[in-house]
């Protein structure tokens, strides 16, 4: 067993989809089962979700249990992994407040994830010089500073390893900077985390079924983990492929072809023997598609079979967990208690380092008493 502390989380703004699955969930279950860690935490980032859904708390509230069910159904095991709810750990907001002193406005504005999210929400404007102007807009401070709160999430648990998608890289970099700054000012206290990306590049950023850059709820191009086989088949049959591949005999393109990207993310050689025995592996299938003579329907049916095979046990487990929702809340409550104990330990170390432990510091009280006696 190593000294790794693994931590990651998701915003509860909807059910989790297969982009989350290949980008992170599948890897988490593998990590959990390899058992090569000291502790592992997975949490529901409701407070972070509220930074851009503060006007819709009901949405966040409804999705807590959806995400918890997704966790349990993919196979995260609460006896191995502490599963908790972010807002139940007040130490996280306390840490955020102290870390705010260590981050400049300019640095936050440079965070690429924040930058693109700000642009997406229409909060940034181009000036004549082409510079982005963030201020003077309606950007809420809470949203702007969420990378600092994410640094609190990570450091409160002294996480060494954060399994996450590529889009989270800037958050981890920002966390590392906060850790270094904190430790250099207040003394070695916090631990520097590292991001753990999926090994397979198709899994880094799984496109939506429409072929758009990213699977996302707002684009309506997701396949959800909890989708029925029927819904999944329909979505796969509607997937974006190669617009130039009009008749079966046309040579096809693999690059940017969503069905092949998904096959890269999901397909193993065994699947050919089971479902498409004319080919030995994905390379052979790709070669045929490129030559021409292989229709989209055939590759879509193959993909649907692979996806259904992978997701059927997950759906079945979800159905079981759905039968006892109070038990799911109970699991989250217990996980949150465990997590809080760890975070509060770090919190007291942070306060000691920052010398805001007035009531526990007998030497301070004595020296103050001495000072005023004179
Ligand atoms: N920002 C992450 C997301 O959008 C969620 C998250 C919050 C997170 N805090 C975290 C991920 C800490 C990893 C570590 O999904």
PDB file of N, CA and C and ligand atoms in Angstrom, residues 7-11 20 28 43 45 48 86 117 146 149-151 153-154 162-164 167-168 171-172, ligand 1:
ATOM      1  N   UNK A   7      -8.304  11.762  -4.420  1.00  0.00           N
ATOM      2  CA  UNK A   7      -9.534  12.530  -4.220  1.00  0.00           C
ATOM      3  C   UNK A   7     -10.044  13.080  -5.536  1.00  0.00           C
ATOM      4  N   UNK A   8     -11.347  12.999  -5.720  1.00  0.00           N
ATOM      5  CA  UNK A   8     -11.935  13.676  -6.867  1.00  0.00           C
ATOM      6  C   UNK A   8     -13.422  13.914  -6.614  1.00  0.00           C
ATOM      7  N   UNK A   9     -14.025  14.743  -7.464  1.00  0.00           N
ATOM      8  CA  UNK A   9     -15.438  15.058  -7.249  1.00  0.00           C
ATOM      9  C   UNK A   9     -16.138  15.455  -8.527  1.00  0.00           C
ATOM     10  N   UNK A  10     -17.445  15.584  -8.437  1.00  0.00           N
ATOM     11  CA  UNK A  10     -18.275  15.977  -9.579  1.00  0.00           C
ATOM     12  C   UNK A  10     -19.338  16.960  -9.124  1.00  0.00           C
ATOM     13  N   UNK A  11     -19.664  17.872 -10.031  1.00  0.00           N
ATOM     14  CA  UNK A  11     -20.759  18.802  -9.738  1.00  0.00           C
ATOM     15  C   UNK A  11     -22.105  18.100  -9.939  1.00  0.00           C
ATOM     16  N   UNK A  20     -18.129  11.214 -18.504  1.00  0.00           N
ATOM     17  CA  UNK A  20     -17.628  11.101 -17.127  1.00  0.00           C
ATOM     18  C   UNK A  20     -17.087   9.706 -16.876  1.00  0.00           C
ATOM     19  N   UNK A  28     -11.614   5.449 -11.547  1.00  0.00           N
ATOM     20  CA  UNK A  28     -11.729   5.484 -10.088  1.00  0.00           C
ATOM     21  C   UNK A  28     -12.004   4.107  -9.521  1.00  0.00           C
ATOM     22  N   UNK A  43     -16.295  12.947  -3.944  1.00  0.00           N
ATOM     23  CA  UNK A  43     -17.333  13.789  -3.351  1.00  0.00           C
ATOM     24  C   UNK A  43     -18.202  14.500  -4.377  1.00  0.00           C
ATOM     25  N   UNK A  45     -19.730  17.821  -5.482  1.00  0.00           N
ATOM     26  CA  UNK A  45     -19.322  19.225  -5.314  1.00  0.00           C
ATOM     27  C   UNK A  45     -20.537  20.143  -5.446  1.00  0.00           C
ATOM     28  N   UNK A  48     -19.710  23.946  -5.174  1.00  0.00           N
ATOM     29  CA  UNK A  48     -19.163  24.451  -6.434  1.00  0.00           C
ATOM     30  C   UNK A  48     -20.268  24.563  -7.499  1.00  0.00           C
ATOM     31  N   UNK A  86     -19.806  17.957  -0.414  1.00  0.00           N
ATOM     32  CA  UNK A  86     -18.910  19.089  -0.164  1.00  0.00           C
ATOM     33  C   UNK A  86     -19.439  20.078   0.885  1.00  0.00           C
ATOM     34  N   UNK A 117     -15.100  29.420 -19.318  1.00  0.00           N
ATOM     35  CA  UNK A 117     -16.443  29.372 -18.730  1.00  0.00           C
ATOM     36  C   UNK A 117     -17.053  30.766 -18.637  1.00  0.00           C
ATOM     37  N   UNK A 146     -14.037  30.148  -7.745  1.00  0.00           N
ATOM     38  CA  UNK A 146     -14.205  28.722  -7.443  1.00  0.00           C
ATOM     39  C   UNK A 146     -12.917  27.896  -7.541  1.00  0.00           C
ATOM     40  N   UNK A 149     -11.684  27.603  -4.100  1.00  0.00           N
ATOM     41  CA  UNK A 149     -12.440  26.644  -3.308  1.00  0.00           C
ATOM     42  C   UNK A 149     -12.071  25.207  -3.709  1.00  0.00           C
ATOM     43  N   UNK A 150     -11.747  25.028  -4.981  1.00  0.00           N
ATOM     44  CA  UNK A 150     -11.322  23.695  -5.407  1.00  0.00           C
ATOM     45  C   UNK A 150      -9.966  23.330  -4.787  1.00  0.00           C
ATOM     46  N   UNK A 151      -9.111  24.330  -4.611  1.00  0.00           N
ATOM     47  CA  UNK A 151      -7.832  24.082  -3.929  1.00  0.00           C
ATOM     48  C   UNK A 151      -8.090  23.659  -2.486  1.00  0.00           C
ATOM     49  N   UNK A 153     -10.796  22.024  -1.471  1.00  0.00           N
ATOM     50  CA  UNK A 153     -11.299  20.634  -1.541  1.00  0.00           C
ATOM     51  C   UNK A 153     -10.137  19.645  -1.548  1.00  0.00           C
ATOM     52  N   UNK A 154      -9.133  19.982  -2.335  1.00  0.00           N
ATOM     53  CA  UNK A 154      -8.033  19.044  -2.555  1.00  0.00           C
ATOM     54  C   UNK A 154      -7.094  19.000  -1.342  1.00  0.00           C
ATOM     55  N   UNK A 162      -5.227  13.350  -8.029  1.00  0.00           N
ATOM     56  CA  UNK A 162      -6.586  13.765  -8.387  1.00  0.00           C
ATOM     57  C   UNK A 162      -6.948  13.207  -9.772  1.00  0.00           C
ATOM     58  N   UNK A 163      -7.694  12.097  -9.821  1.00  0.00           N
ATOM     59  CA  UNK A 163      -8.111  11.586 -11.125  1.00  0.00           C
ATOM     60  C   UNK A 163      -9.172  12.525 -11.696  1.00  0.00           C
ATOM     61  N   UNK A 164      -8.901  13.057 -12.881  1.00  0.00           N
ATOM     62  CA  UNK A 164      -9.840  14.029 -13.450  1.00  0.00           C
ATOM     63  C   UNK A 164      -9.579  14.156 -14.934  1.00  0.00           C
ATOM     64  N   UNK A 167      -9.705  18.987 -18.615  1.00  0.00           N
ATOM     65  CA  UNK A 167     -10.219  20.329 -18.311  1.00  0.00           C
ATOM     66  C   UNK A 167      -9.918  20.760 -16.878  1.00  0.00           C
ATOM     67  N   UNK A 168      -9.542  19.801 -16.020  1.00  0.00           N
ATOM     68  CA  UNK A 168      -9.260  20.143 -14.631  1.00  0.00           C
ATOM     69  C   UNK A 168      -7.786  20.476 -14.384  1.00  0.00           C
ATOM     70  N   UNK A 171      -6.967  23.745 -12.796  1.00  0.00           N
ATOM     71  CA  UNK A 171      -7.382  23.799 -11.387  1.00  0.00           C
ATOM     72  C   UNK A 171      -6.300  23.192 -10.494  1.00  0.00           C
ATOM     73  N   UNK A 172      -5.711  22.119 -10.975  1.00  0.00           N
ATOM     74  CA  UNK A 172      -4.674  21.453 -10.187  1.00  0.00           C
ATOM     75  C   UNK A 172      -3.419  22.336 -10.155  1.00  0.00           C
TER      76      UNK A 172
HETATM   77  N1  LIG B   1     -14.469  21.042 -10.978  1.00  0.00           N
HETATM   78  C1  LIG B   1     -14.854  19.661 -10.975  1.00  0.00           C
HETATM   79  C2  LIG B   1     -15.873  19.454 -12.115  1.00  0.00           C
HETATM   80  O1  LIG B   1     -16.255  20.393 -12.760  1.00  0.00           O
HETATM   81  C3  LIG B   1     -15.480  19.213  -9.678  1.00  0.00           C
HETATM   82  C4  LIG B   1     -14.558  19.368  -8.513  1.00  0.00           C
HETATM   83  C5  LIG B   1     -14.719  20.208  -7.462  1.00  0.00           C
HETATM   84  C6  LIG B   1     -13.338  18.658  -8.286  1.00  0.00           C
HETATM   85  N2  LIG B   1     -13.695  20.088  -6.570  1.00  0.00           N
HETATM   86  C7  LIG B   1     -12.836  19.143  -7.052  1.00  0.00           C
HETATM   87  C8  LIG B   1     -12.635  17.692  -8.995  1.00  0.00           C
HETATM   88  C9  LIG B   1     -11.622  18.675  -6.518  1.00  0.00           C
HETATM   89  C10 LIG B   1     -11.435  17.214  -8.472  1.00  0.00           C
HETATM   90  C11 LIG B   1     -10.935  17.703  -7.236  1.00  0.00           C
HETATM   91  O2  LIG B   1     -16.314  18.357 -12.346  1.00  0.00           O
END
